Amino acid sequence: MLTGMHLIAGDWTPGDATFRSSPATGAALDFAVGTPALVDRAVQAAEAAFATYGQTTRQARAAFLDRIADEIDARGAEITAIGTSETGLPAARLEGERGRTTGQLRLFAAHIRKGDYLDRRHDAALPDRKPLPRPDMKLVQRPIGPVAVFGASNFPLAFSTAGGDTASALAAGCPVVVKGHSAHPGTAEIVAQAILAAIQATGMPPGTFSLIQGGRRDVGEALVQHPMIRAVGFTGSLGGGRALFDLCAARPDPIPFFGELGSVNPTFLLPAALAARGAQIAAGWAASLTMGAGQFCTNPGLVVALAGPDADAFEAAAAAALAQVPAQTMLTDGIADAYRHGQARIAGADGVTAVLETASTGRQAGPNLYTVDAAGFHAGHGLAEEVFGPLGLVVRVPDEAGMLAIAAGIEGQLTCTLHLDDADHALARRLMPVLERKAGRILANGFPTGVEVADAMVHGGPYPASTNFGATSVGTMSIRRWLRPVCYQNMPDALLPADLA
């Protein structure tokens, strides 16, 4: 049963006001509004919990993560029911995302049991070294303290209450305070119930996790500016993420803000591949572009190809594939409205030609495809900005130098993709050093939607794709965001952390 309340340090807590959800289907429900005062209570509790939780063994935290996954799975039917109602996402998508969410919790449990992430180092003492002796030094990664996590609109499970940021922070030994997204507050609460059940079953401190439901901007500001918060995880828009990043940097004690802000994820169609299998690539690209109504941060919204008959055929095949895709329900009214404004911005830009246009009304979004030449793309800076939804833009360049110029001119991306055959390797070798500086993940002959949760995954990139190019928000390496190295010099073994003893 939903309470409509916040979860603060084990207690379901009402607020002074409520907001009403805006579901895609079903009845709207009332939920408590977050406040800075509630933020302070949750963060104070997280700081108190850190004294215990930060000292727990890896085995205990792994058991806790596994139990959270079990509790989420036990509530699977409830999560799917409320999630489909709130977001309009199909049941299969929610069930798949739940599997990803529980899978990454269990992955982090296995990861910390192995202990490799601790990066333990030992320089033994050299008392007889001349001219000066060397002390005994041991290094290990230690948790940083309470972490703030912002739920994402487009992933009600995998990037929200118990998503990757929360899972990796808890794995590291950091208590978490989540600011839930108002697009799916019921889903957030049921997942919070699962986390609370796991806390109670494993004996973790109640302040290890808190959920504050959606509120005004002052709630997010209070959370990132709270002096006991040591880092922030965020997945969302460039504007919102940049505002929070600036607040973190302006604190008396600046803290890291790990913001994943999305990108246009350019796809480069190299000539031999385009000539040999352009129609096949077009069909796959159209499917990736429209997956989930295009509401993925890895949505491949930009295609770069050499102008000519092969590009013409690609556009025709892509338009034909997109024309078969019906309008889809977007996550919120605001996202749907932003999509329509984005389409109008692209369609109205100088030099842009429509290949396929569809009407989008209310919360429904249809696919759209446009094309522009290289000169028009370079002249219209807004053409390189993300349109969150099923809209694609093909940039036609005159030659290989033009393709390299597009690659050099784009801003930081989460992904860049090359479609290539063996005959394209010479051009690909020229592109690779450029793309390595632009994206955290470079794909060959694939599509970027579908981010594998694995050891080698990098989901991040140079700004504005993310605010920290050295980090990832997906994969086991994401735990590094919530750790810092500590060196212990000549420290008695009895005083060392358990992971060094």
XYZ file of C-alpha atoms in Angstrom:
501
model
C 0.000 0.000 0.000
C 1.261 3.478 -0.877
C 1.563 5.956 1.974
C 2.290 9.025 -0.156
C 4.963 9.957 2.402
C 8.705 10.420 2.521
C 10.947 7.736 3.992
C 13.396 9.360 6.397
C 15.712 7.130 8.408
C 13.205 4.298 8.690
C 10.124 6.430 9.346
C 7.337 7.234 6.887
C 7.050 10.978 7.252
C 4.269 13.271 6.007
C 4.790 16.775 4.690
C 3.028 20.060 5.175
C 1.736 19.968 1.597
C 1.069 17.465 -1.156
C 1.345 17.326 -4.917
C -0.779 15.256 -7.260
C 0.845 12.839 -9.681
C 0.151 13.079 -13.407
C -0.051 9.470 -14.607
C -0.271 8.454 -18.243
C -3.178 6.175 -17.291
C -5.151 5.517 -14.136
C -5.965 7.700 -11.173
C -3.775 10.530 -9.955
C -2.484 10.153 -6.395
C -1.306 12.598 -3.744
C 2.246 12.590 -2.383
C 4.002 14.676 0.235
C 6.079 17.600 -0.976
C 9.713 17.722 0.035
C 11.136 20.671 1.994
C 14.622 21.845 3.015
C 13.774 20.934 6.619
C 13.084 17.337 5.593
C 16.322 17.326 3.629
C 18.200 18.354 6.749
C 16.597 15.544 8.793
C 17.488 12.953 6.179
C 21.070 14.135 5.760
C 21.638 14.378 9.505
C 20.442 10.796 9.807
C 22.722 9.731 6.942
C 25.725 11.327 8.638
C 24.892 9.543 11.882
C 24.496 6.251 10.018
C 27.846 6.676 8.276
C 29.691 6.191 11.556
C 28.394 2.605 11.498
C 27.602 1.857 7.858
C 30.934 3.179 6.618
C 32.692 0.626 8.850
C 30.658 -2.416 7.819
C 32.396 -5.318 6.154
C 32.181 -5.859 2.433
C 30.420 -9.143 3.101
C 27.731 -7.400 5.168
C 27.150 -4.735 2.535
C 27.017 -7.358 -0.199
C 24.345 -9.256 1.728
C 22.437 -5.975 2.113
C 22.559 -5.288 -1.645
C 21.429 -8.825 -2.438
C 18.541 -8.449 -0.005
C 17.451 -5.163 -1.628
C 17.360 -6.957 -4.975
C 15.300 -9.778 -3.488
C 12.845 -7.345 -1.908
C 12.426 -5.455 -5.200
C 11.766 -8.703 -7.052
C 9.203 -9.669 -4.413
C 7.309 -6.472 -5.261
C 7.656 -6.923 -9.022
C 3.947 -6.991 -9.857
C 3.258 -3.854 -7.795
C 6.178 -2.016 -9.377
C 5.067 -2.884 -12.905
C 1.465 -1.842 -12.213
C 2.294 1.564 -10.751
C 5.199 2.138 -13.155
C 3.150 1.602 -16.292
C 0.416 3.841 -14.927
C 2.750 6.687 -14.017
C 5.059 6.640 -17.033
C 3.122 5.097 -19.890
C 6.001 2.675 -20.458
C 4.894 -0.830 -21.502
C 4.977 -3.610 -18.925
C 7.750 -5.449 -20.763
C 9.987 -2.388 -20.572
C 9.347 -1.982 -16.831
C 9.996 -5.658 -16.179
C 13.221 -5.510 -18.158
C 14.311 -2.404 -16.316
C 13.530 -4.058 -12.993
C 15.777 -6.954 -14.018
C 18.530 -4.503 -14.842
C 18.059 -2.766 -11.481
C 18.232 -5.934 -9.407
C 20.999 -7.254 -11.638
C 23.242 -4.290 -10.964
C 22.577 -4.520 -7.219
C 23.732 -8.140 -7.318
C 26.644 -7.218 -9.581
C 27.900 -4.695 -7.028
C 27.468 -7.259 -4.272
C 29.745 -9.635 -6.169
C 32.135 -6.812 -7.033
C 32.766 -5.722 -3.460
C 33.081 -9.310 -2.253
C 36.077 -9.693 -4.583
C 37.646 -6.505 -3.212
C 39.640 -5.526 -6.312
C 38.065 -2.060 -6.311
C 39.923 -1.222 -3.082
C 43.179 -0.797 -5.036
C 45.165 -1.861 -1.985
C 48.856 -0.916 -2.081
C 51.721 -1.486 0.336
C 55.178 0.058 0.319
C 57.052 -1.781 3.057
C 59.337 0.153 5.372
C 63.000 0.444 4.412
C 64.631 1.414 7.713
C 68.161 1.041 6.358
C 67.682 3.069 3.189
C 70.249 5.849 2.674
C 70.286 8.744 2.965
C 66.841 8.524 4.621
C 64.726 5.559 5.729
C 61.347 4.936 4.119
C 58.266 4.581 6.338
C 55.731 1.776 5.976
C 52.815 2.989 3.840
C 49.517 1.283 3.046
C 46.770 2.631 0.805
C 43.128 1.657 0.444
C 39.982 3.266 -0.945
C 37.570 4.497 1.724
C 33.930 5.695 1.495
C 33.450 9.454 1.403
C 30.238 9.845 3.439
C 26.578 10.649 2.666
C 25.705 10.862 -1.030
C 22.776 12.667 -2.694
C 21.072 10.976 -5.649
C 18.504 12.540 -7.981
C 15.949 10.226 -9.566
C 15.743 10.357 -13.368
C 12.537 10.920 -15.309
C 13.272 8.407 -18.078
C 14.380 5.465 -15.914
C 11.961 5.025 -12.985
C 13.999 2.053 -11.731
C 17.513 1.729 -13.159
C 18.486 5.388 -12.650
C 16.250 6.277 -9.758
C 15.562 5.177 -6.180
C 17.638 1.973 -6.150
C 19.379 2.570 -9.466
C 23.025 2.572 -10.345
C 23.990 5.641 -8.308
C 22.332 4.301 -5.175
C 23.630 0.768 -5.667
C 27.232 1.858 -6.199
C 27.169 4.317 -3.302
C 25.741 1.737 -0.895
C 28.317 -0.757 -2.146
C 31.080 1.738 -1.369
C 29.809 2.200 2.202
C 28.052 5.546 1.721
C 24.535 6.288 3.029
C 22.215 7.686 0.357
C 19.541 10.375 0.326
C 17.402 10.193 -2.820
C 15.355 13.051 -4.195
C 12.569 11.234 -6.016
C 11.335 12.403 -9.401
C 7.779 13.695 -9.447
C 7.100 11.796 -12.684
C 6.957 8.452 -10.847
C 6.544 8.959 -7.083
C 4.554 5.766 -6.546
C 7.240 3.644 -8.176
C 9.838 5.385 -6.020
C 7.913 4.656 -2.841
C 7.484 0.942 -3.520
C 11.218 0.622 -4.208
C 11.919 2.570 -1.005
C 9.720 0.069 0.846
C 11.944 -2.696 -0.512
C 15.104 -0.922 0.667
C 13.613 -0.361 4.118
C 12.718 -4.046 4.369
C 16.310 -4.931 3.497
C 17.636 -2.482 6.099
C 15.472 -4.084 8.757
C 16.330 -7.633 7.702
C 20.088 -7.062 7.690
C 20.333 -4.736 10.691
C 21.724 -1.740 8.831
C 21.324 1.716 10.426
C 17.976 3.310 9.495
C 19.698 6.448 8.200
C 21.526 4.407 5.558
C 18.779 5.347 3.092
C 16.131 8.062 2.835
C 13.699 9.091 0.085
C 12.370 12.621 -0.185
C 9.590 12.902 -2.720
C 9.495 15.581 -5.397
C 9.325 19.179 -4.373
C 10.218 22.639 -5.512
C 13.664 23.678 -6.674
C 14.653 24.563 -3.121
C 14.638 20.870 -2.179
C 17.322 19.991 -4.700
C 19.303 23.091 -3.824
C 19.156 22.286 -0.110
C 20.313 18.741 -0.779
C 23.412 19.588 -2.831
C 24.342 22.463 -0.531
C 23.982 20.547 2.722
C 27.397 20.563 4.412
C 27.181 16.853 5.266
C 26.608 15.725 1.679
C 29.937 14.676 0.163
C 28.999 14.019 -3.501
C 26.001 14.073 -5.841
C 24.766 11.677 -8.519
C 22.420 13.116 -11.156
C 20.863 11.992 -14.436
C 18.795 14.591 -16.241
C 18.768 17.689 -18.379
C 21.739 19.882 -19.198
C 20.068 22.968 -17.727
C 19.073 21.366 -14.441
C 22.342 19.496 -14.088
C 24.459 22.557 -14.789
C 22.569 24.591 -12.186
C 23.200 21.944 -9.520
C 26.824 21.543 -10.626
C 27.373 25.272 -10.144
C 25.857 25.091 -6.649
C 28.213 22.241 -5.733
C 31.195 24.203 -7.003
C 30.126 27.362 -5.160
C 29.897 25.685 -1.750
C 32.413 26.760 0.914
C 33.657 23.178 0.569
C 33.101 22.246 -3.108
C 32.014 18.670 -3.697
C 31.994 16.521 -6.839
C 28.823 16.558 -8.914
C 28.561 13.495 -11.125
C 25.983 14.626 -13.652
C 25.026 12.577 -16.707
C 23.366 15.119 -18.979
C 22.721 13.363 -22.301
C 23.959 13.947 -25.844
C 23.086 13.548 -29.531
C 25.304 10.443 -29.875
C 26.473 10.956 -33.463
C 26.580 8.034 -35.871
C 29.176 8.204 -38.669
C 28.299 6.221 -41.792
C 31.566 5.444 -43.530
C 31.368 5.162 -47.326
C 31.937 1.446 -47.956
C 29.526 0.366 -45.227
C 26.918 2.858 -46.410
C 27.168 1.609 -49.986
C 27.065 -2.073 -49.026
C 24.307 -2.087 -46.418
C 22.794 1.366 -46.078
C 19.216 0.077 -45.945
C 20.063 -2.399 -43.195
C 21.817 0.294 -41.154
C 18.856 2.634 -41.682
C 16.397 0.087 -40.300
C 18.520 -0.557 -37.210
C 19.124 3.131 -36.661
C 15.394 3.940 -36.931
C 14.605 1.245 -34.359
C 17.228 2.651 -31.979
C 16.032 6.227 -32.527
C 12.419 5.401 -31.653
C 13.039 2.914 -28.846
C 11.133 4.084 -25.789
C 9.851 7.110 -27.724
C 13.461 8.232 -28.052
C 13.666 8.975 -24.332
C 17.162 7.624 -23.782
C 20.314 9.594 -23.106
C 22.014 7.384 -25.723
C 19.402 8.098 -28.400
C 21.321 8.341 -31.735
C 19.876 11.635 -32.904
C 22.608 12.653 -35.353
C 23.856 10.864 -38.474
C 26.840 11.989 -40.576
C 27.217 10.668 -44.134
C 28.891 11.624 -47.408
C 26.442 13.394 -49.714
C 25.387 11.389 -52.745
C 23.106 8.565 -53.894
C 24.020 6.317 -50.951
C 23.009 9.021 -48.473
C 19.797 9.547 -50.454
C 19.018 5.842 -50.189
C 19.786 5.818 -46.466
C 17.409 8.713 -45.828
C 14.665 7.059 -47.849
C 15.060 3.754 -46.039
C 15.170 5.456 -42.639
C 12.059 7.494 -43.437
C 10.225 4.361 -44.555
C 11.135 2.574 -41.333
C 10.198 5.544 -39.165
C 6.852 5.925 -40.948
C 5.873 2.499 -39.627
C 6.397 3.556 -35.998
C 3.191 4.773 -34.329
C 3.087 7.682 -31.913
C 4.248 6.711 -28.441
C 3.390 8.024 -24.985
C 6.074 10.222 -23.476
C 6.983 10.148 -19.810
C 5.557 13.509 -18.807
C 3.589 16.379 -20.277
C 6.670 18.556 -19.887
C 8.890 16.171 -21.849
C 6.278 15.958 -24.613
C 6.063 19.747 -24.777
C 9.859 20.052 -24.905
C 9.937 17.534 -27.767
C 7.515 19.618 -29.822
C 9.592 22.740 -29.180
C 12.737 20.854 -30.156
C 11.162 19.691 -33.388
C 10.106 23.248 -34.206
C 13.643 24.489 -33.519
C 15.199 21.945 -35.881
C 12.548 22.299 -38.578
C 12.841 26.086 -38.570
C 16.624 26.258 -38.796
C 18.191 27.631 -41.978
C 19.138 24.965 -44.482
C 17.194 22.159 -42.809
C 14.896 20.051 -44.995
C 12.197 17.710 -43.735
C 12.473 14.074 -44.828
C 9.606 12.836 -42.629
C 7.362 14.883 -40.340
C 4.597 13.633 -38.078
C 2.231 15.358 -35.705
C 2.778 15.094 -31.949
C -0.088 16.085 -29.678
C -0.594 15.877 -25.947
C 1.706 13.232 -24.487
C 2.032 11.415 -27.811
C 5.202 11.747 -29.882
C 5.707 10.682 -33.467
C 9.067 10.266 -35.231
C 10.611 13.010 -37.351
C 13.598 13.058 -39.713
C 15.442 16.053 -41.153
C 18.543 16.633 -43.240
C 21.057 19.464 -43.597
C 24.355 19.982 -45.390
C 27.629 20.508 -43.560
C 27.644 24.264 -44.034
C 24.155 24.582 -42.586
C 25.052 22.363 -39.644
C 28.158 24.383 -38.780
C 26.194 27.645 -39.076
C 23.343 26.507 -36.836
C 24.800 25.787 -33.396
C 21.429 24.635 -32.070
C 21.401 21.746 -34.546
C 23.977 19.948 -32.402
C 21.794 20.156 -29.288
C 19.799 17.169 -28.056
C 16.112 16.832 -28.839
C 14.813 14.383 -26.255
C 12.569 12.153 -28.315
C 12.361 10.258 -31.625
C 13.877 12.932 -33.876
C 16.856 12.400 -36.162
C 19.017 14.749 -38.206
C 21.204 13.599 -41.111
C 24.203 15.818 -41.843
C 25.460 15.417 -45.423
C 29.145 16.240 -45.796
C 30.957 16.726 -49.129
C 33.981 14.524 -48.458
C 36.029 12.736 -45.799
C 37.533 16.023 -44.629
C 34.010 17.274 -44.012
C 33.251 14.216 -41.878
C 36.391 14.826 -39.828
C 35.377 18.463 -39.399
C 31.992 17.440 -37.995
C 33.696 15.049 -35.584
C 36.130 17.736 -34.460
C 33.397 20.307 -33.977
C 30.902 18.361 -31.873
C 30.838 18.773 -28.117
C 31.339 15.975 -25.587
C 29.142 12.925 -26.076
C 28.192 9.795 -24.205
C 28.704 7.743 -27.364
C 29.949 7.970 -30.921
C 29.278 5.200 -33.445
C 31.115 4.136 -36.609
C 29.422 1.989 -39.232
C 32.288 0.632 -41.281
C 33.547 -2.184 -43.472
C 37.143 -3.258 -44.029
C 37.549 -0.719 -46.826
C 36.695 2.057 -44.368
C 39.536 1.372 -41.923
C 41.807 4.124 -43.256
C 39.131 6.777 -42.642
C 38.211 5.179 -39.325
C 41.833 5.419 -38.173
C 41.720 9.165 -38.859
C 38.448 9.517 -36.951
C 39.370 7.456 -33.903
C 41.805 9.921 -32.235
C 39.165 12.636 -32.606
C 36.297 10.533 -31.271
C 38.331 9.290 -28.308
C 38.418 12.890 -27.103
C 34.677 13.319 -27.650
C 32.966 10.290 -26.085
C 33.166 7.789 -23.265
C 32.030 4.878 -25.455
C 32.827 4.331 -29.150
C 30.838 1.673 -31.009
C 31.479 -0.143 -34.267
C 28.548 -1.405 -36.353
C 25.986 -1.157 -33.594
C 23.581 1.240 -31.932
C 24.139 2.995 -28.603
C 20.773 2.367 -26.967
C 21.120 -0.520 -24.559
C 23.836 0.267 -22.015
C 25.330 -2.976 -20.732
C 25.917 -3.087 -16.967
C 29.411 -4.563 -16.881
C 32.957 -4.038 -15.683
C 34.168 -2.388 -18.904
C 31.195 -0.073 -19.491
C 31.744 3.689 -19.558
C 28.568 5.754 -19.450
C 29.902 9.275 -19.326
C 31.970 11.578 -21.454
C 33.414 15.063 -21.825
C 31.156 17.982 -20.950
C 28.300 18.535 -21.690
C 27.617 14.787 -21.850
C 28.637 14.600 -18.217
C 30.216 16.881 -15.664
C 33.144 14.593 -14.874
C 34.855 12.986 -17.857
C 36.787 10.567 -15.641
C 33.694 8.870 -14.244
C 30.949 6.507 -15.358
C 27.411 6.160 -14.023
C 27.025 2.565 -15.277
C 29.240 -0.443 -14.611
C 31.312 -1.481 -11.652
C 33.823 1.339 -12.152
C 31.075 3.748 -11.047
C 31.843 2.826 -7.433
C 34.995 4.959 -7.687
C 32.875 8.106 -7.516
C 32.072 7.485 -3.862
C 35.552 6.530 -2.672
C 38.792 8.341 -1.946
C 42.285 6.954 -1.327
C 43.691 7.112 2.198
C 47.335 6.352 2.998
C 48.252 4.966 6.437
C 51.851 5.584 7.425
C 53.474 3.453 10.135
C 49.995 2.683 11.421
C 49.643 -0.203 13.899
C 47.700 -3.071 12.346
C 45.128 -2.886 15.122
C 44.101 0.581 13.919
C 43.907 -0.159 10.194
C 40.587 -0.575 8.373
C 39.443 -4.174 8.155
C 40.130 -4.166 4.407
C 43.849 -3.556 5.105
C 44.354 -5.643 8.243
